[in-house]
Short mmCIF file of C-alpha atoms and ligand atoms in Angstrom, two decimals:
data_model
loop_
_atom_site.label_atom_id
_atom_site.label_comp_id
_atom_site.label_asym_id
_atom_site.label_seq_id
_atom_site.Cartn_x
_atom_site.Cartn_y
_atom_site.Cartn_z
CA UNK K 1 -220.73 2.80 -4.48
CA UNK K 2 -224.39 3.81 -4.76
CA UNK K 3 -227.09 1.28 -5.56
CA UNK K 4 -227.65 3.05 -8.90
CA UNK K 5 -224.00 2.48 -9.84
CA UNK K 6 -223.99 -1.15 -8.68
CA UNK K 7 -227.17 -1.82 -10.64
CA UNK K 8 -225.64 -0.24 -13.73
CA UNK K 9 -222.69 -2.62 -13.52
CA UNK K 10 -224.47 -5.92 -13.03
CA UNK K 11 -228.18 -5.93 -13.86
CA UNK K 12 -228.90 -6.62 -17.53
CA UNK K 13 -230.12 -3.73 -19.61
CA UNK K 14 -232.56 -5.97 -21.52
CA UNK K 15 -234.67 -6.29 -18.38
CA UNK K 16 -234.84 -2.56 -17.72
CA UNK K 17 -237.46 0.02 -18.57
CA UNK K 18 -236.28 3.01 -16.57
CA UNK K 19 -237.73 6.50 -16.38
CA UNK K 20 -235.79 7.98 -13.45
CA UNK K 21 -233.27 6.74 -10.86
CA UNK K 22 -235.71 5.03 -8.49
CA UNK K 23 -234.09 2.87 -5.82
CA UNK K 24 -236.56 1.29 -3.44
CA UNK K 25 -235.84 -0.02 0.01
CA UNK K 26 -239.32 -0.53 1.45
CA UNK K 27 -243.01 -0.25 0.66
CA UNK K 28 -245.80 0.93 2.96
CA UNK K 29 -249.37 1.01 1.71
CA UNK K 30 -249.47 3.27 -1.35
CA UNK K 31 -245.95 4.57 -0.70
CA UNK K 32 -242.46 3.49 -1.66
CA UNK K 33 -239.53 4.47 0.53
CA UNK K 34 -236.48 5.31 -1.59
CA UNK K 35 -232.84 4.75 -0.68
CA UNK K 36 -232.49 8.40 0.33
CA UNK K 37 -235.43 8.06 2.73
CA UNK K 38 -237.94 9.93 0.59
CA UNK K 39 -241.53 8.62 0.64
CA UNK K 40 -242.97 8.45 -2.87
CA UNK K 41 -246.63 7.93 -3.70
CA UNK K 42 -246.72 4.93 -6.05
CA UNK K 43 -249.22 5.95 -8.70
CA UNK K 44 -248.09 3.00 -10.86
CA UNK K 45 -248.19 0.28 -8.17
CA UNK K 46 -245.31 -1.39 -10.02
CA UNK K 47 -247.27 -1.38 -13.28
CA UNK K 48 -250.37 -2.54 -11.43
CA UNK K 49 -248.77 -5.55 -9.74
CA UNK K 50 -249.11 -4.10 -6.24
CA UNK K 51 -252.89 -3.86 -6.44
CA UNK K 52 -253.25 -4.06 -2.65
CA UNK K 53 -250.39 -1.62 -2.13
CA UNK K 54 -247.35 -2.72 -0.14
CA UNK K 55 -247.39 -4.74 3.06
CA UNK K 56 -251.12 -5.46 3.10
CA UNK K 57 -251.64 -7.55 6.27
CA UNK K 58 -253.66 -10.26 4.49
CA UNK K 59 -250.89 -10.79 1.94
CA UNK K 60 -248.11 -10.69 4.53
CA UNK K 61 -249.87 -13.27 6.71
CA UNK K 62 -250.67 -15.64 3.85
CA UNK K 63 -247.18 -15.57 2.36
CA UNK K 64 -245.40 -15.84 5.71
CA UNK K 65 -247.40 -18.89 6.70
CA UNK K 66 -247.00 -20.55 3.30
CA UNK K 67 -243.25 -20.12 3.05
CA UNK K 68 -242.64 -21.31 6.60
CA UNK K 69 -244.32 -24.64 5.94
CA UNK K 70 -243.59 -25.05 2.24
CA UNK K 71 -243.68 -28.74 1.29
CA UNK K 72 -243.33 -28.65 -2.48
CA UNK K 73 -242.18 -26.24 -5.12
CA UNK K 74 -245.02 -26.56 -7.60
CA UNK K 75 -247.94 -28.44 -9.15
CA UNK K 76 -245.66 -30.10 -11.67
CA UNK K 77 -245.30 -33.50 -10.00
CA UNK K 78 -247.24 -33.11 -6.77
CA UNK K 79 -250.48 -31.62 -5.53
CA UNK K 80 -250.69 -28.76 -3.05
CA UNK K 81 -253.74 -27.30 -1.34
CA UNK K 82 -253.09 -23.57 -2.03
CA UNK K 83 -252.74 -24.18 -5.78
CA UNK K 84 -255.87 -26.34 -5.99
CA UNK K 85 -257.84 -23.87 -3.87
CA UNK K 86 -256.65 -20.91 -5.96
CA UNK K 87 -257.79 -22.71 -9.13
CA UNK K 88 -261.19 -23.42 -7.55
CA UNK K 89 -261.55 -19.81 -6.44
CA UNK K 90 -260.55 -18.43 -9.84
CA UNK K 91 -263.12 -20.67 -11.54
CA UNK K 92 -265.76 -19.38 -9.15
CA UNK K 93 -264.72 -15.77 -9.78
CA UNK K 94 -264.59 -15.89 -13.59
CA UNK K 95 -267.94 -16.13 -15.37
CA UNK K 96 -268.14 -18.92 -17.91
CA UNK K 97 -269.81 -22.16 -18.83
CA UNK K 98 -268.91 -25.76 -19.43
CA UNK K 99 -265.97 -27.77 -18.25
CA UNK K 100 -263.18 -25.29 -17.45
CA UNK K 101 -259.72 -25.52 -15.93
CA UNK K 102 -256.97 -23.24 -14.64
CA UNK K 103 -253.30 -23.20 -15.64
CA UNK K 104 -250.92 -21.50 -13.21
CA UNK K 105 -247.72 -19.65 -14.13
CA UNK K 106 -245.47 -16.79 -13.07
CA UNK K 107 -246.13 -13.81 -15.34
CA UNK K 108 -248.57 -12.29 -17.76
CA UNK K 109 -246.19 -13.27 -20.52
CA UNK K 110 -246.18 -16.97 -19.74
CA UNK K 111 -249.97 -16.96 -19.31
CA UNK K 112 -250.55 -15.45 -22.76
CA UNK K 113 -247.86 -17.61 -24.36
CA UNK K 114 -249.47 -20.72 -22.91
CA UNK K 115 -252.89 -19.59 -24.12
CA UNK K 116 -251.56 -19.14 -27.67
CA UNK K 117 -249.84 -22.52 -27.77
CA UNK K 118 -252.63 -24.51 -26.15
CA UNK K 119 -255.33 -22.89 -28.29
CA UNK K 120 -253.39 -23.50 -31.50
CA UNK K 121 -252.82 -27.15 -30.57
CA UNK K 122 -256.38 -27.77 -29.37
CA UNK K 123 -258.16 -26.11 -32.28
CA UNK K 124 -255.77 -27.10 -35.04
CA UNK K 125 -256.20 -23.55 -36.35
CA UNK K 126 -253.18 -21.38 -36.98
CA UNK K 127 -254.36 -17.81 -37.32
CA UNK K 128 -254.81 -15.22 -34.56
CA UNK K 129 -256.32 -11.75 -34.46
CA UNK K 130 -255.06 -9.01 -32.16
CA UNK K 131 -254.56 -5.25 -32.24
CA UNK K 132 -252.01 -2.66 -33.19
CA UNK K 133 -250.62 -1.43 -29.87
CA UNK K 134 -251.48 -4.65 -27.99
CA UNK K 135 -248.99 -5.79 -25.37
CA UNK K 136 -249.35 -9.41 -24.30
CA UNK K 137 -245.85 -10.03 -22.97
CA UNK K 138 -242.10 -10.20 -23.41
CA UNK K 139 -241.57 -13.89 -24.27
CA UNK K 140 -241.44 -15.15 -27.85
CA UNK K 141 -244.93 -16.65 -27.87
CA UNK K 142 -246.65 -13.72 -26.14
CA UNK K 143 -244.82 -11.14 -28.24
CA UNK K 144 -245.94 -13.07 -31.31
CA UNK K 145 -249.57 -12.01 -30.78
CA UNK K 146 -248.70 -8.47 -29.69
CA UNK K 147 -248.78 -5.35 -31.83
CA UNK K 148 -246.73 -2.97 -29.72
CA UNK K 149 -243.66 -1.31 -31.19
CA UNK K 150 -241.73 -2.30 -28.05
CA UNK K 151 -242.02 -5.99 -28.99
CA UNK K 152 -239.16 -6.70 -31.31
CA UNK K 153 -240.59 -9.90 -32.69
CA UNK K 154 -241.51 -11.02 -36.19
CA UNK K 155 -244.93 -12.01 -34.85
CA UNK K 156 -246.91 -15.19 -35.22
CA UNK K 157 -246.96 -16.19 -38.90
CA UNK K 158 -250.76 -16.32 -38.81
CA UNK K 159 -251.28 -13.01 -36.99
CA UNK K 160 -253.70 -10.38 -38.24
CA UNK K 161 -253.57 -6.96 -36.53
CA UNK K 162 -256.60 -4.70 -36.40
CA UNK K 163 -256.50 -1.06 -35.33
CA UNK K 164 -257.68 -0.58 -31.72
CA UNK K 165 -260.54 1.93 -31.64
CA UNK K 166 -259.22 5.15 -30.13
CA UNK K 167 -261.91 7.77 -29.50
CA UNK K 168 -259.26 10.51 -29.16
CA UNK K 169 -257.49 9.60 -32.42
CA UNK K 170 -260.22 7.91 -34.44
CA UNK K 171 -259.25 6.04 -37.62
CA UNK K 172 -262.90 5.89 -38.62
CA UNK K 173 -265.75 8.39 -38.16
CA UNK K 174 -267.26 5.89 -35.72
CA UNK K 175 -264.15 4.18 -34.32
CA UNK K 176 -265.78 1.09 -32.78
CA UNK K 177 -268.05 0.31 -35.70
CA UNK K 178 -265.21 1.06 -38.11
CA UNK K 179 -262.88 -1.52 -36.59
CA UNK K 180 -265.68 -4.11 -36.38
CA UNK K 181 -266.38 -3.44 -40.06
CA UNK K 182 -262.69 -3.96 -40.87
CA UNK K 183 -262.85 -7.32 -39.06
CA UNK K 184 -265.99 -8.30 -41.00
CA UNK K 185 -264.26 -7.46 -44.28
CA UNK K 186 -261.21 -9.52 -43.38
CA UNK K 187 -263.32 -12.52 -42.37
CA UNK K 188 -265.33 -12.24 -45.58
CA UNK K 189 -262.20 -12.00 -47.70
CA UNK K 190 -258.55 -12.72 -47.13
CA UNK K 191 -258.87 -14.49 -43.74
CA UNK K 192 -260.97 -17.69 -43.68
CA UNK K 193 -262.85 -17.66 -40.33
CA UNK K 194 -262.29 -21.41 -40.00
CA UNK K 195 -258.53 -20.80 -39.89
CA UNK K 196 -258.73 -18.36 -36.95
CA UNK K 197 -258.04 -19.95 -33.57
CA UNK K 198 -258.56 -16.94 -31.31
CA UNK K 199 -258.85 -13.20 -30.95
CA UNK K 200 -256.68 -11.67 -28.21
CA UNK K 201 -258.23 -8.62 -26.58
CA UNK K 202 -257.22 -6.12 -23.92
CA UNK K 203 -260.56 -4.69 -22.68
CA UNK K 204 -258.61 -1.44 -22.18
CA UNK K 205 -255.44 -1.20 -24.24
CA UNK K 206 -253.01 -0.21 -21.52
CA UNK K 207 -249.44 -0.20 -22.84
CA UNK K 208 -250.80 0.97 -26.18
CA UNK K 209 -251.89 4.22 -24.49
CA UNK K 210 -254.56 3.43 -21.86
CA UNK K 211 -257.22 3.51 -24.56
CA UNK K 212 -260.80 2.84 -23.47
CA UNK K 213 -262.74 1.46 -26.44
CA UNK K 214 -266.13 2.98 -27.30
CA UNK K 215 -269.26 1.37 -25.85
CA UNK K 216 -270.41 -1.66 -27.78
CA UNK K 217 -266.99 -2.58 -29.12
CA UNK K 218 -266.36 -5.49 -26.75
CA UNK K 219 -269.84 -6.86 -27.39
CA UNK K 220 -269.33 -6.50 -31.13
CA UNK K 221 -266.14 -8.53 -30.95
CA UNK K 222 -267.78 -11.19 -28.81
CA UNK K 223 -270.66 -11.49 -31.28
CA UNK K 224 -268.25 -12.00 -34.21
CA UNK K 225 -266.17 -14.55 -32.32
CA UNK K 226 -269.33 -16.55 -31.49
CA UNK K 227 -270.60 -16.35 -35.05
CA UNK K 228 -267.36 -17.68 -36.51
CA UNK K 229 -266.35 -20.16 -33.80
CA UNK K 230 -263.30 -18.08 -32.85
CA UNK K 231 -262.15 -18.24 -29.21
CA UNK K 232 -262.22 -14.87 -27.45
CA UNK K 233 -259.24 -14.41 -25.12
CA UNK K 234 -259.36 -11.48 -22.67
CA UNK K 235 -256.01 -10.34 -21.32
CA UNK K 236 -256.84 -9.02 -17.84
CA UNK K 237 -253.20 -8.87 -16.78
CA UNK K 238 -252.99 -5.15 -16.09
CA UNK K 239 -256.53 -3.82 -15.84
CA UNK K 240 -258.26 -6.87 -14.33
CA UNK K 241 -259.10 -7.92 -10.76
CA UNK K 242 -261.00 -4.88 -9.61
CA UNK K 243 -259.00 -2.07 -11.18
CA UNK K 244 -261.71 -0.83 -13.56
CA UNK K 245 -264.46 -0.87 -10.94
CA UNK K 246 -265.53 -4.32 -12.12
CA UNK K 247 -263.94 -7.53 -10.90
CA UNK K 248 -263.04 -8.17 -14.56
CA UNK K 249 -262.49 -5.37 -17.06
CA UNK K 250 -264.49 -7.26 -19.69
CA UNK K 251 -267.57 -6.98 -17.44
CA UNK K 252 -267.92 -3.32 -18.44
CA UNK K 253 -269.94 -4.73 -21.34
CA UNK K 254 -271.07 -7.99 -19.74
CA UNK K 255 -269.25 -10.19 -22.22
CA UNK K 256 -268.09 -13.73 -21.40
CA UNK K 257 -264.71 -14.56 -22.95
CA UNK K 258 -263.75 -18.19 -23.56
CA UNK K 259 -260.28 -17.73 -22.08
CA UNK K 260 -259.10 -15.19 -19.50
CA UNK K 261 -255.46 -14.50 -18.60
CA UNK K 262 -254.31 -12.97 -15.31
CA UNK K 263 -250.95 -11.75 -14.04
CA UNK K 264 -249.54 -8.66 -12.35
CA UNK K 265 -252.11 -7.88 -9.61
CA UNK K 266 -253.03 -11.55 -9.10
CA UNK K 267 -249.87 -12.15 -7.05
CA UNK K 268 -250.00 -8.76 -5.36
CA UNK K 269 -246.37 -8.25 -6.45
CA UNK K 270 -245.28 -11.89 -6.23
CA UNK K 271 -244.79 -13.86 -9.44
CA UNK K 272 -248.11 -15.46 -10.27
CA UNK K 273 -250.27 -15.77 -13.36
CA UNK K 274 -253.21 -17.85 -14.50
CA UNK K 275 -255.14 -18.89 -17.56
CA UNK K 276 -258.80 -19.80 -17.09
CA UNK K 277 -260.30 -21.59 -20.06
CA UNK K 278 -262.04 -24.63 -21.55
CA UNK K 279 -260.75 -27.98 -20.28
CA UNK K 280 -260.26 -29.35 -23.82
CA UNK K 281 -257.83 -26.48 -24.46
CA UNK K 282 -255.98 -26.52 -21.14
CA UNK K 283 -255.84 -30.32 -21.06
CA UNK K 284 -254.67 -30.60 -24.68
CA UNK K 285 -251.73 -32.86 -23.79
CA UNK K 286 -249.80 -33.69 -20.63
CA UNK K 287 -246.49 -31.91 -20.04
CA UNK K 288 -247.41 -29.39 -22.75
CA UNK K 289 -246.76 -26.14 -20.82
CA UNK K 290 -244.78 -27.00 -17.72
CA UNK K 291 -242.64 -24.86 -15.44
CA UNK K 292 -240.87 -26.27 -12.41
CA UNK K 293 -242.02 -23.72 -9.84
CA UNK K 294 -245.47 -22.86 -11.28
CA UNK K 295 -248.31 -23.26 -8.81
CA UNK K 296 -245.92 -23.11 -5.88
CA UNK K 297 -247.74 -22.76 -2.57
CA UNK K 298 -246.25 -19.37 -1.69
CA UNK K 299 -247.36 -17.63 -4.89
CA UNK K 300 -250.68 -19.51 -4.84
CA UNK K 301 -251.29 -18.40 -1.23
CA UNK K 302 -250.53 -14.83 -2.25
CA UNK K 303 -253.07 -15.12 -5.07
CA UNK K 304 -255.71 -16.50 -2.72
CA UNK K 305 -255.14 -13.67 -0.24
CA UNK K 306 -255.35 -11.08 -3.04
CA UNK K 307 -258.54 -12.52 -4.46
CA UNK K 308 -260.16 -12.87 -1.03
CA UNK K 309 -259.23 -9.29 -0.09
CA UNK K 310 -260.57 -7.89 -3.35
CA UNK K 311 -263.90 -9.66 -2.82
CA UNK K 312 -264.25 -9.17 0.95
CA UNK K 313 -263.24 -5.51 0.95
CA UNK K 314 -265.15 -4.84 -2.29
CA UNK K 315 -262.10 -3.25 -3.87
CA UNK K 316 -263.82 -2.94 -7.27
CA UNK K 317 -266.19 -0.44 -5.60
CA UNK K 318 -263.24 1.36 -3.96
CA UNK K 319 -261.47 1.54 -7.32
CA UNK K 320 -264.58 2.94 -8.97
CA UNK K 321 -264.92 5.61 -6.31
CA UNK K 322 -261.23 6.57 -6.09
CA UNK K 323 -261.00 6.42 -9.88
CA UNK K 324 -263.91 8.81 -10.33
CA UNK K 325 -262.27 11.28 -7.93
CA UNK K 326 -258.89 10.88 -9.62
CA UNK K 327 -260.29 11.41 -13.11
CA UNK K 328 -262.32 14.41 -11.94
CA UNK K 329 -259.24 15.95 -10.30
CA UNK K 330 -257.13 15.37 -13.40
CA UNK K 331 -259.80 16.81 -15.71
CA UNK K 332 -260.02 19.83 -13.49
CA UNK K 333 -256.26 20.44 -13.49
CA UNK K 334 -256.11 19.71 -17.25
CA UNK K 335 -258.06 22.84 -18.02
CA UNK K 336 -255.06 24.84 -16.84
CA UNK K 337 -252.51 23.04 -19.04
CA UNK K 338 -252.33 23.25 -22.83
CA UNK K 339 -250.10 20.16 -22.69
CA UNK K 340 -252.98 17.88 -21.68
CA UNK K 341 -254.90 16.65 -24.70
CA UNK K 342 -257.06 13.98 -23.09
CA UNK K 343 -257.89 12.41 -19.72
CA UNK K 344 -259.53 8.98 -19.92
CA UNK K 345 -259.95 5.79 -18.00
CA UNK K 346 -262.19 3.46 -16.10
CA UNK K 347 -261.84 3.20 -12.33
CA UNK K 348 -258.17 3.23 -11.36
CA UNK K 349 -256.92 2.59 -14.90
CA UNK K 350 -256.36 6.16 -16.04
CA UNK K 351 -254.40 7.76 -18.90
CA UNK K 352 -253.41 11.39 -19.46
CA UNK K 353 -252.37 12.04 -23.06
CA UNK K 354 -249.92 14.90 -23.57
CA UNK K 355 -249.87 16.87 -26.81
CA UNK K 356 -247.81 19.77 -28.11
CA UNK K 357 -250.92 21.25 -29.71
CA UNK K 358 -254.53 20.46 -28.85
CA UNK K 359 -255.64 21.17 -32.41
CA UNK K 360 -253.18 18.99 -34.30
CA UNK K 361 -252.79 16.56 -31.35
CA UNK K 362 -249.07 16.36 -32.06
CA UNK K 363 -247.72 13.91 -29.44
CA UNK K 364 -245.59 15.47 -26.67
CA UNK K 365 -243.26 12.54 -25.99
CA UNK K 366 -240.28 14.53 -24.73
CA UNK K 367 -242.58 16.35 -22.33
CA UNK K 368 -244.09 13.06 -21.06
CA UNK K 369 -240.59 11.84 -20.18
CA UNK K 370 -239.96 15.10 -18.32
CA UNK K 371 -243.31 15.07 -16.52
CA UNK K 372 -242.75 11.59 -15.03
CA UNK K 373 -239.19 12.60 -14.14
CA UNK K 374 -240.38 15.78 -12.44
CA UNK K 375 -243.20 13.93 -10.65
CA UNK K 376 -240.55 11.57 -9.26
CA UNK K 377 -238.60 14.55 -7.96
CA UNK K 378 -241.80 15.94 -6.42
CA UNK K 379 -242.73 12.66 -4.72
CA UNK K 380 -244.80 10.43 -7.04
CA UNK K 381 -243.97 7.42 -9.18
CA UNK K 382 -245.73 7.01 -12.51
CA UNK K 383 -244.64 6.04 -16.01
CA UNK K 384 -245.74 6.78 -19.54
CA UNK K 385 -247.05 4.37 -22.18
CA UNK K 386 -248.46 4.48 -25.70
CA UNK K 387 -247.21 3.92 -29.24
CA UNK K 388 -246.30 7.62 -29.26
CA UNK K 389 -244.73 7.53 -25.76
CA UNK K 390 -246.92 10.42 -24.63
CA UNK K 391 -249.55 8.97 -22.27
CA UNK K 392 -249.09 9.16 -18.51
CA UNK K 393 -250.34 5.89 -17.04
CA UNK K 394 -251.99 5.83 -13.60
CA UNK K 395 -252.59 2.39 -12.11
CA UNK K 396 -252.27 3.03 -8.35
CA UNK K 397 -253.14 0.54 -5.60
CA UNK K 398 -256.87 -0.24 -5.46
CA UNK K 399 -256.76 0.84 -1.82
CA UNK K 400 -255.83 4.45 -2.72
CA UNK K 401 -257.36 6.85 -0.16
CA UNK K 402 -259.02 10.14 -1.00
CA UNK K 403 -256.11 12.15 0.42
CA UNK K 404 -253.75 10.08 -1.75
CA UNK K 405 -255.95 10.88 -4.77
CA UNK K 406 -255.54 14.58 -3.97
CA UNK K 407 -251.79 14.20 -3.53
CA UNK K 408 -251.45 12.40 -6.88
CA UNK K 409 -253.40 15.13 -8.68
CA UNK K 410 -251.47 17.96 -7.04
CA UNK K 411 -248.06 16.43 -7.85
CA UNK K 412 -249.01 15.74 -11.48
CA UNK K 413 -250.47 19.25 -11.79
CA UNK K 414 -247.25 20.79 -10.46
CA UNK K 415 -245.02 18.48 -12.56
CA UNK K 416 -246.82 19.49 -15.75
CA UNK K 417 -246.62 23.17 -14.80
CA UNK K 418 -242.89 22.83 -14.12
CA UNK K 419 -242.27 21.10 -17.45
CA UNK K 420 -244.28 23.78 -19.24
CA UNK K 421 -242.08 26.36 -17.48
CA UNK K 422 -238.91 24.58 -18.67
CA UNK K 423 -237.76 23.50 -15.21
CA UNK K 424 -236.54 20.06 -16.39
CA UNK K 425 -233.50 20.23 -18.68
CA UNK K 426 -233.08 17.76 -21.57
CA UNK K 427 -229.96 16.36 -19.91
CA UNK K 428 -231.94 15.24 -16.86
CA UNK K 429 -233.93 12.69 -18.86
CA UNK K 430 -231.30 11.87 -21.51
CA UNK K 431 -230.09 8.78 -19.64
CA UNK K 432 -233.57 7.26 -19.46
CA UNK K 433 -234.87 5.47 -22.50
CA UNK K 434 -238.43 4.71 -21.38
CA UNK K 435 -240.29 3.23 -24.30
C1 PLP P 1 -247.65 -6.50 -18.36
C2 PLP P 1 -248.61 -7.14 -19.28
C3 PLP P 1 -248.39 -8.44 -19.78
C4 PLP P 1 -247.13 -9.20 -19.47
O1 PLP P 1 -247.03 -9.48 -18.10
P1 PLP P 1 -245.59 -9.76 -17.45
O2 PLP P 1 -245.89 -10.07 -16.04
O3 PLP P 1 -244.76 -8.54 -17.65
O4 PLP P 1 -245.02 -10.93 -18.15
C5 PLP P 1 -249.35 -9.00 -20.57
N1 PLP P 1 -250.48 -8.34 -20.90
C6 PLP P 1 -250.73 -7.10 -20.43
C7 PLP P 1 -252.00 -6.44 -20.81
C8 PLP P 1 -249.80 -6.45 -19.63
O5 PLP P 1 -250.03 -5.21 -19.21
#
């Protein structure tokens, strides 16, 4: 029986988001080796988790050493050096003032859920602001402050959703100022600022469609949060830690959030997340957000190796450089394809929005599913995102080389051409739901 068949029999559908039959047996740098021996360029890096690619020597060495001598499973009831050191190093790496602490977890979801719960308890305020299209996780508490159609959750009872400013599909003549104005109106009317605990922000809205907000938007939000005593939470889970060309995505506008959440790339593919925030919030009560294996020395050592590598090898600069080449290559190939409506991004967080018609911008969701499927056949792994399921998402390893940039562009170019030529039948993608 093939691995695909065995998987279909036993692995729960509720933990799947599949776009094509990808079975992986090994990873090497920016490449995945599939069960049939094919080498595939991983333009997703497992949704950004494999920020250093696969098998990076620093990560392999740190994890191997940590697991061989592991003396405790977590920070729950004992203290271990890798977890303490990771917390120290995160505090040093995240700009901020005052007495701050670090909470360690396993996933972006648990980090955001913990932030919601601790902030609500510490502030005594029960309202939150986030954005239509926001994805903060797949657990009840993180879904509750999300605004993505994929999150089947009633939402936090005190949640207010604002539109996210989308320069390609503007809701207002000036999208950034328009959304800030909407927030001002809400806070002057139906939402009492003193009831709002926090605003949750993705500095680039990734699962919502890799939307880069217009300049000044992040600063405008920060200014309003300060004015009203609302905590600003930046979710850096997917686009943080070097990906945008800055160590933190929020640094594109030099803002300083009160709380920052990390996941995905922090563990380099291992389960690890963190919340960095004010001590009065993250110390709100003992045994308030506990998990038996959180802060375990293996994941913490992975996080330390990732952070050290990003800083020592200046991977934000590499991401900026590779990202500029990738965006330029994609823009260049886009001119030859009517299907491409927009190419956007910052560093190695890049989106390609597909449309059936450039004038009406009618979303080309069926084509997006076929393009990622065809790219897989041609040798590259990438997925699509967005509330309209029509944005190709590129979040490759930060270590992507210039020849790998060229390979990514040429495969995507060819995949789009093939889909335009009708090479991929509907039946090929019918079994894959995507999102
Ligand atoms: C993926 C993601 C999460 C959730 O992280 P998990 O590791 O899947 O729990 C939260 N926020 C953002 C922005 C993400 O992209």
